[in-house]
PDB file of C-alpha atoms in Angstrom:
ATOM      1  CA  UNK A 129      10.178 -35.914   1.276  1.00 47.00           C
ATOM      2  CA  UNK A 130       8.500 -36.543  -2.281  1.00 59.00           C
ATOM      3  CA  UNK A 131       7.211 -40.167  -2.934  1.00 65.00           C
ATOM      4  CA  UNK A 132       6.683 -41.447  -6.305  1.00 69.00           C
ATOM      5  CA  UNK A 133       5.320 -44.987  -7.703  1.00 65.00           C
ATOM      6  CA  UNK A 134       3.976 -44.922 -11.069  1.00 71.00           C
ATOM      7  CA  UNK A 135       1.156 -47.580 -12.535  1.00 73.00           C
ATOM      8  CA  UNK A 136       0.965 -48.860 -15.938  1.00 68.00           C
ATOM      9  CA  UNK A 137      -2.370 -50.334 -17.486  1.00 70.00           C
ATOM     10  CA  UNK A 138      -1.774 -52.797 -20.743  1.00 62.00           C
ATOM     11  CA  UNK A 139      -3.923 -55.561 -22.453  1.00 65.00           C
ATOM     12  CA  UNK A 140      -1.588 -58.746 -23.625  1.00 62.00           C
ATOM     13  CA  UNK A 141      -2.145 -60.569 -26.972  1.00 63.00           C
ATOM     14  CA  UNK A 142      -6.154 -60.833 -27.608  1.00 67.00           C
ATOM     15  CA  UNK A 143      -6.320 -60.610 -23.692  1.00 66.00           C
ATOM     16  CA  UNK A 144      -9.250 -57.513 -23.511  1.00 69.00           C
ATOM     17  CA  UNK A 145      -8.892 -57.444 -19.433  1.00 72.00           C
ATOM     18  CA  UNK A 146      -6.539 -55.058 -18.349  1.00 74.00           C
ATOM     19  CA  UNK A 147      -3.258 -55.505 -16.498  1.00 65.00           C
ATOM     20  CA  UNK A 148      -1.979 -53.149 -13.959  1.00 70.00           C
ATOM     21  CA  UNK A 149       1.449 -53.067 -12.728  1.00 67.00           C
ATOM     22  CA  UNK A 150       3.599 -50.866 -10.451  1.00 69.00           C
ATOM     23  CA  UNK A 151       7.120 -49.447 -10.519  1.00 64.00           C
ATOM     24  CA  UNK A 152       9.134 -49.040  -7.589  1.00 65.00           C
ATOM     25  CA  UNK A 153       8.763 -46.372  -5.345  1.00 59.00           C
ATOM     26  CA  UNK A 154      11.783 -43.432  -5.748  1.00 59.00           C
ATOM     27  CA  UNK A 155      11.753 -40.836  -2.951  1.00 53.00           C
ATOM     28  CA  UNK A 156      13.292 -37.882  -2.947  1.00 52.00           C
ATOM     29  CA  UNK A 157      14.580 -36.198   0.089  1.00 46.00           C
ATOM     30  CA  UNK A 158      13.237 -32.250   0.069  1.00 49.00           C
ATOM     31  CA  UNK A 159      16.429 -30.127   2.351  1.00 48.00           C
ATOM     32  CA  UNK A 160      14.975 -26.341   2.764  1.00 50.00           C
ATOM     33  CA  UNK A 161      19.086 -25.274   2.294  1.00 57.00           C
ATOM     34  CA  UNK A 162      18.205 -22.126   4.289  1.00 81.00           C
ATOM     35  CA  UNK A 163      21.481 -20.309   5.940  1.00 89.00           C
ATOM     36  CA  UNK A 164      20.999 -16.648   7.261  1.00 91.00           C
ATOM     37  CA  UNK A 165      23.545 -14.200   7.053  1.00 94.00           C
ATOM     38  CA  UNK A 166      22.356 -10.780   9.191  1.00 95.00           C
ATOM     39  CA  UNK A 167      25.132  -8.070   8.621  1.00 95.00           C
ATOM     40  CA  UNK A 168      25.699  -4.768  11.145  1.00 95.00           C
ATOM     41  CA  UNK A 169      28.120  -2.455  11.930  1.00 95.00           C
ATOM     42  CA  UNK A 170      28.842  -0.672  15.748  1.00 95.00           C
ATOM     43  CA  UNK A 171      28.595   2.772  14.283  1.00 92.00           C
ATOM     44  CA  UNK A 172      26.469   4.702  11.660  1.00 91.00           C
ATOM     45  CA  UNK A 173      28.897   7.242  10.724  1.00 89.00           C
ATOM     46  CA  UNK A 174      32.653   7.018  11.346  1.00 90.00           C
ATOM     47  CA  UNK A 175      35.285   9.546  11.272  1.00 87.00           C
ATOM     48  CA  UNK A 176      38.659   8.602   8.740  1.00 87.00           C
ATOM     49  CA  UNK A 177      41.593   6.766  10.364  1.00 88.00           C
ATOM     50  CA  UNK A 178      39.051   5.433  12.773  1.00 92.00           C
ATOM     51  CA  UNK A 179      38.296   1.528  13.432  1.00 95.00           C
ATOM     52  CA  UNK A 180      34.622   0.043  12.647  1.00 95.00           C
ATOM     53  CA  UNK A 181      33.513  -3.054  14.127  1.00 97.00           C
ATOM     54  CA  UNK A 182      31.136  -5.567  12.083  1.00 97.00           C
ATOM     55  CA  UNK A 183      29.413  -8.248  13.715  1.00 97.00           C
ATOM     56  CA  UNK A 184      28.091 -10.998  11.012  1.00 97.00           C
ATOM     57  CA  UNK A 185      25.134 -13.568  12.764  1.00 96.00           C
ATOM     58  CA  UNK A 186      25.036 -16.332  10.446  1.00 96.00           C
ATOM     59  CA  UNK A 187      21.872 -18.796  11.378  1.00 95.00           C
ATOM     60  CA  UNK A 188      21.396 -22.582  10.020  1.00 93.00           C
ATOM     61  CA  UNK A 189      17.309 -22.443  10.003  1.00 88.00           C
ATOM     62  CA  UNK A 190      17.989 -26.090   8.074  1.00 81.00           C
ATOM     63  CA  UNK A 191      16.301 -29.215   9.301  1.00 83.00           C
ATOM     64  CA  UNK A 192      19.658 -31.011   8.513  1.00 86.00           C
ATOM     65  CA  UNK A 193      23.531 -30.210   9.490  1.00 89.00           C
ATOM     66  CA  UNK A 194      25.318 -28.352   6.681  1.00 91.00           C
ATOM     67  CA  UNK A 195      29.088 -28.338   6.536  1.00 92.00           C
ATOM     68  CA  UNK A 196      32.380 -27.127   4.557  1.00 93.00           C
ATOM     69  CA  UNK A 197      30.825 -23.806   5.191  1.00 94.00           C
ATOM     70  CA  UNK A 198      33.084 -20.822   4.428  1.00 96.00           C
ATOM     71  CA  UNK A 199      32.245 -17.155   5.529  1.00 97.00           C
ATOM     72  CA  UNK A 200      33.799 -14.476   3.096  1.00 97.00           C
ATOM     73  CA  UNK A 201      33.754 -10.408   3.311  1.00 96.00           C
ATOM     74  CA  UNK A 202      35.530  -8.899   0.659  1.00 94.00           C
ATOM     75  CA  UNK A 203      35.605  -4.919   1.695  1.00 94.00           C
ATOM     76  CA  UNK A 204      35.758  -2.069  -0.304  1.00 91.00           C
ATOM     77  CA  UNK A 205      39.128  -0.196  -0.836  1.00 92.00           C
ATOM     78  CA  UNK A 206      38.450   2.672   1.619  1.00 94.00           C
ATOM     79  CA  UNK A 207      39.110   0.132   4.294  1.00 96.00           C
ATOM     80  CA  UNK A 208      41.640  -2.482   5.021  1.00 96.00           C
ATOM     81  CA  UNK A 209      40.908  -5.158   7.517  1.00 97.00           C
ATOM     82  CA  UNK A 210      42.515  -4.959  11.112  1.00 97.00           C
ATOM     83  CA  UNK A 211      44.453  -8.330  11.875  1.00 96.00           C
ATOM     84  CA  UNK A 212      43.482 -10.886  13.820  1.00 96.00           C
ATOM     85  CA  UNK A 213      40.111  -8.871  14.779  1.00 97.00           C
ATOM     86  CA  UNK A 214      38.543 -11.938  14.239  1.00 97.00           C
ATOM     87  CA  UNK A 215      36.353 -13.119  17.100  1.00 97.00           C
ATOM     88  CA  UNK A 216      33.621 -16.067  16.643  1.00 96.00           C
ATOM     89  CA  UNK A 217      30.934 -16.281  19.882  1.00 95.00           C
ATOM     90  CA  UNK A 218      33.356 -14.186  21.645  1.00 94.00           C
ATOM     91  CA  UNK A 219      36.903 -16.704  21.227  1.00 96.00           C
ATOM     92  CA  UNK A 220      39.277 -14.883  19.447  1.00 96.00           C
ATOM     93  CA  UNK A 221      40.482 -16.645  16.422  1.00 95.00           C
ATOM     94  CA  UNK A 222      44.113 -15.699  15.685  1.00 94.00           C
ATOM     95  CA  UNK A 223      45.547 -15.765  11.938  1.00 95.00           C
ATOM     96  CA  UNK A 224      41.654 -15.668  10.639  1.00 97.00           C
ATOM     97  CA  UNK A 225      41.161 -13.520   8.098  1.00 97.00           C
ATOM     98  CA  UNK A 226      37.790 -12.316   7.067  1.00 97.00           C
ATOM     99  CA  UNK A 227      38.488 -10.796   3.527  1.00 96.00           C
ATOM    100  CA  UNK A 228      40.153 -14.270   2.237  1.00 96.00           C
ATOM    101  CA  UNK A 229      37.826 -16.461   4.358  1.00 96.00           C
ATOM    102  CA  UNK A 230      37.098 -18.182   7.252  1.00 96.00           C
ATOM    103  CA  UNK A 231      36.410 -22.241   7.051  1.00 95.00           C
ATOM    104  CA  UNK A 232      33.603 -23.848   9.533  1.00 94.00           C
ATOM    105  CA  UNK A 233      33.588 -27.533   9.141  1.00 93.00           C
ATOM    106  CA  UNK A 234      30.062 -27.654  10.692  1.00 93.00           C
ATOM    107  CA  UNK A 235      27.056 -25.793  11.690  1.00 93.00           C
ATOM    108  CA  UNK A 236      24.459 -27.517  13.172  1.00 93.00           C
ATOM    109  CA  UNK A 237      20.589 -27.683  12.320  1.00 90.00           C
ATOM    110  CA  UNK A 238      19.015 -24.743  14.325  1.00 91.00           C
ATOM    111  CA  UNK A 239      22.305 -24.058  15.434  1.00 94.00           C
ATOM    112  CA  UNK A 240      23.324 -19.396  15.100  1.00 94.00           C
ATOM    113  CA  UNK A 241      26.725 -18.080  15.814  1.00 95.00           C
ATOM    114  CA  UNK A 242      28.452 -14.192  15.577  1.00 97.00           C
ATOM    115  CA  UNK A 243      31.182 -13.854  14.390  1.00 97.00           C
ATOM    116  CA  UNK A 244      33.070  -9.545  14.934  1.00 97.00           C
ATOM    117  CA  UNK A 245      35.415  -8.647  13.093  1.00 98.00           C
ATOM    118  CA  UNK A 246      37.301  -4.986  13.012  1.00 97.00           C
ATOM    119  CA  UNK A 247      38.386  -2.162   9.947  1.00 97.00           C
ATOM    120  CA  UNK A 248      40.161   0.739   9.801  1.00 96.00           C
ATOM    121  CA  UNK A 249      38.453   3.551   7.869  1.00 95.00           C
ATOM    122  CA  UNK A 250      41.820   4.607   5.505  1.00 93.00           C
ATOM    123  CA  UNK A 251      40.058   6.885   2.568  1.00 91.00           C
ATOM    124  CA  UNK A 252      36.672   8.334   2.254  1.00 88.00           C
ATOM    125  CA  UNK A 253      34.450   6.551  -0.545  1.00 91.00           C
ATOM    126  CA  UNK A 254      33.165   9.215  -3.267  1.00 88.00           C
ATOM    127  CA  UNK A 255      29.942   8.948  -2.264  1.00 89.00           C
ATOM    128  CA  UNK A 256      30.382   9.182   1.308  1.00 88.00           C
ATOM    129  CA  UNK A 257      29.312   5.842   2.386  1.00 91.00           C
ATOM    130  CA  UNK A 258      31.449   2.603   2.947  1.00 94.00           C
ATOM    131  CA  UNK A 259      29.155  -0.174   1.417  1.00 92.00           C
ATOM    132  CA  UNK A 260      29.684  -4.019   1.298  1.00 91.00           C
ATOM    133  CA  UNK A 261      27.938  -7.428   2.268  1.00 95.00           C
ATOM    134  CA  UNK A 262      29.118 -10.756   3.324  1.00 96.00           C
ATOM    135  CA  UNK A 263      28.730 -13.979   1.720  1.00 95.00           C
ATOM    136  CA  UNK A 264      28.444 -17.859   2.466  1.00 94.00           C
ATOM    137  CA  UNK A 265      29.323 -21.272   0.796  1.00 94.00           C
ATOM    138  CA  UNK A 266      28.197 -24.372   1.939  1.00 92.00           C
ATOM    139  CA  UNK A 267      27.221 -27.880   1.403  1.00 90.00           C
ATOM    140  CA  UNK A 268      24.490 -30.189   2.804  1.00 84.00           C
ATOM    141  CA  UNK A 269      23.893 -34.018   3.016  1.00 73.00           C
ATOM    142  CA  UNK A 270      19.811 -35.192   2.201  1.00 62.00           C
ATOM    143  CA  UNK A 271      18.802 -37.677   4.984  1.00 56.00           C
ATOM    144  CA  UNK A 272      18.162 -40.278   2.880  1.00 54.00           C
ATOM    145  CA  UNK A 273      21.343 -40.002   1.420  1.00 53.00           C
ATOM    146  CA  UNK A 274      20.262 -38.641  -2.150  1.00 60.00           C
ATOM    147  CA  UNK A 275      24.048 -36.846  -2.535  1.00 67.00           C
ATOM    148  CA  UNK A 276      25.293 -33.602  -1.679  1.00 77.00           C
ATOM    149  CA  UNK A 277      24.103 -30.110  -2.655  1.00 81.00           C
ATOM    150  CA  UNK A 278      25.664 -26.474  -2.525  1.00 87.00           C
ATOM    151  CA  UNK A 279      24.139 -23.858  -1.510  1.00 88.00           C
ATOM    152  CA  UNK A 280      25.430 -19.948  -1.290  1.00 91.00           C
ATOM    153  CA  UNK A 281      23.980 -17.331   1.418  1.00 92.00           C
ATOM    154  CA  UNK A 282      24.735 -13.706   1.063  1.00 93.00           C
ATOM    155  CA  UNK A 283      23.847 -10.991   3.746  1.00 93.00           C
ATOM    156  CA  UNK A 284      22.303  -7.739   3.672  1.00 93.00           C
ATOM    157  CA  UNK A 285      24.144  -4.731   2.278  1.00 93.00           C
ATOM    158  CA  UNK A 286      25.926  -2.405   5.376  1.00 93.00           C
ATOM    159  CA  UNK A 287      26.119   1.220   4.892  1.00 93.00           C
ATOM    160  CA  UNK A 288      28.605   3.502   7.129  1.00 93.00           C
ATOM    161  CA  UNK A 289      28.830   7.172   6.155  1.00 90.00           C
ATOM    162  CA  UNK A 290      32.281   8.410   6.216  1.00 90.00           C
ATOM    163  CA  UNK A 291      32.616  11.638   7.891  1.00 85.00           C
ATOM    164  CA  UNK A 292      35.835  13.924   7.133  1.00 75.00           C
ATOM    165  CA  UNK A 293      37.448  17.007   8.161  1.00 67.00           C
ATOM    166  CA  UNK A 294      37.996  19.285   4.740  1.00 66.00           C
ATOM    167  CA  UNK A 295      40.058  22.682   6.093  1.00 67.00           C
ATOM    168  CA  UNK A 296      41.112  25.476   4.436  1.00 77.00           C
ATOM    169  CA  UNK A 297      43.781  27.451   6.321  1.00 80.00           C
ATOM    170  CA  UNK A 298      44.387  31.380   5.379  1.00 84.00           C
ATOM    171  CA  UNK A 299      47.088  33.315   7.284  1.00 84.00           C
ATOM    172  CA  UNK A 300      46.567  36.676   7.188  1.00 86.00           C
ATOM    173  CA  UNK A 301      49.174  40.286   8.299  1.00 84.00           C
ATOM    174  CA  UNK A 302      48.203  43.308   9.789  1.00 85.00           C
ATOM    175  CA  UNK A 303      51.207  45.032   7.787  1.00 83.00           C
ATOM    176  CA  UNK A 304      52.985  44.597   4.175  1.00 83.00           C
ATOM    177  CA  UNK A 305      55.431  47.047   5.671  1.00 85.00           C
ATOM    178  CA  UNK A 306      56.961  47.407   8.750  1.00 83.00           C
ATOM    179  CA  UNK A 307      59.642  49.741  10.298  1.00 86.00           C
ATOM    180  CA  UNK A 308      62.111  48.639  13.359  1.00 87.00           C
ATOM    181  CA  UNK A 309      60.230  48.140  16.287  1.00 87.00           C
ATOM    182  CA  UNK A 310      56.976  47.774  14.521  1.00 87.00           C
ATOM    183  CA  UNK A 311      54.383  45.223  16.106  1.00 88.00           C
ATOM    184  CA  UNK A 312      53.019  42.677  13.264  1.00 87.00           C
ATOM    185  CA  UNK A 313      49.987  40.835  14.449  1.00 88.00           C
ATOM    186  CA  UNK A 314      49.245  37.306  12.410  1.00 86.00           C
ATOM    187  CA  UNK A 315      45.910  36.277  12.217  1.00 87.00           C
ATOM    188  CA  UNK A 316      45.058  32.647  10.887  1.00 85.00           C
ATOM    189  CA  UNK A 317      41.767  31.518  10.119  1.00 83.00           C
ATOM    190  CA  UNK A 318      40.900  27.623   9.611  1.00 80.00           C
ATOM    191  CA  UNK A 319      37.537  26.769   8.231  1.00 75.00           C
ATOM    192  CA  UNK A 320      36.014  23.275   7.967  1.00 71.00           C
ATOM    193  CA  UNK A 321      34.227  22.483   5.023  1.00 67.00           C
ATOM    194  CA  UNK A 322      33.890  19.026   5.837  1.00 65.00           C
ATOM    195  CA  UNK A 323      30.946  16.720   7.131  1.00 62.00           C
ATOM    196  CA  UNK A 324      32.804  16.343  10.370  1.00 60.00           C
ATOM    197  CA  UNK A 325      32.598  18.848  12.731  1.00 56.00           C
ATOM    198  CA  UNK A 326      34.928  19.818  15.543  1.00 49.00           C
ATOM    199  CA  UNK A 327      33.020  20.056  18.709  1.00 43.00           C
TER     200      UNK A 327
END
């Protein structure tokens, strides 16, 4: 909290003594508007057509209450999010949808929550790596009632190679030619050229 009273000095008419007088005192109310937004994902690498679980922690480290909060995670377009994958603490919110967002009325001074949330890998990125980070709108009341302020929170960036199979397939014949009763042995060879290795 800032206090501030200001003093002004004057002489009146042919007065030489001084005057002094004071203004009123304005305070105003200092709110550290910090929200934390900590961003992870269950795997480092992840095959394609494979899910991927991200677990947001989203932390009020405010002294005050902040509220109309509303968590958004707009993913790339290698994956698409799985519906109603949503879970907050562990309670399964049905219908929520991470990529549009999700609306907390309240989060409480001091007060940390996780919310999971699952994708399905559908493409591999060009560079190999599924990137993205969350983000955070909210608003905050002073104590001493000075208004309300907005305040944005975005996370740390996530990044999930993308490992894929790449094959070639070659058939190959033992004979161009072959007479009546002939054998014909068929050879096919399959190589992966991919970063994802069959074990």
């Amino acid at each position: 909290m800032i206090t501030n009273q200001a003093q002004v000095t004057f002489t009146f008419g042919q007065e030489h003594d001084p005057h002094t007088t004071e203004t009123n005192k304005v305070i105003t109310n200092v709110v550290n508007s910090k929200i934390c937004v900590q961003k992870k994902a269950d795997k480092a690498c992840v095959g394609l057509c494979n899910q991927l679980k991200y677990f947001l922690c989203v932390a009020n480290t405010c002294p005050v209450d902040v509220i109309n909060v509303v968590i958004k995670d707009p993913l790339s377009d290698d994956v698409c999010f799985v519906k109603d994958s949503v879970c907050i603490d562990g309670e399964h919110v049905r219908g929520a949808d991470i990529t549009k967002g999700i609306t907390i009325k309240q989060i409480k001074a001091n007060e940390f929550f996780t919310i999971t949330f699952m994708v399905f890998v559908k493409k591999k990125p060009l560079s190999g790596f599924i990137e993205n980070a969350a983000y955070l709108t909210f608003e905050c009341h002073s104590a001493c009632t000075c208004g309300c302020s907005k305040g944005q929170a975005v996370s740390n960036v996530v990044q999930v190679a993308v490992k894929s199979c790449d094959l070639t397939l070659i058939n190959q014949v033992d004979k161009l030619i072959a007479n009546k009763g002939d054998y014909i042995t068929y050879t096919g060879r399959v190589t992966n050229t991919g970063s994802f290795k069959d074990e």
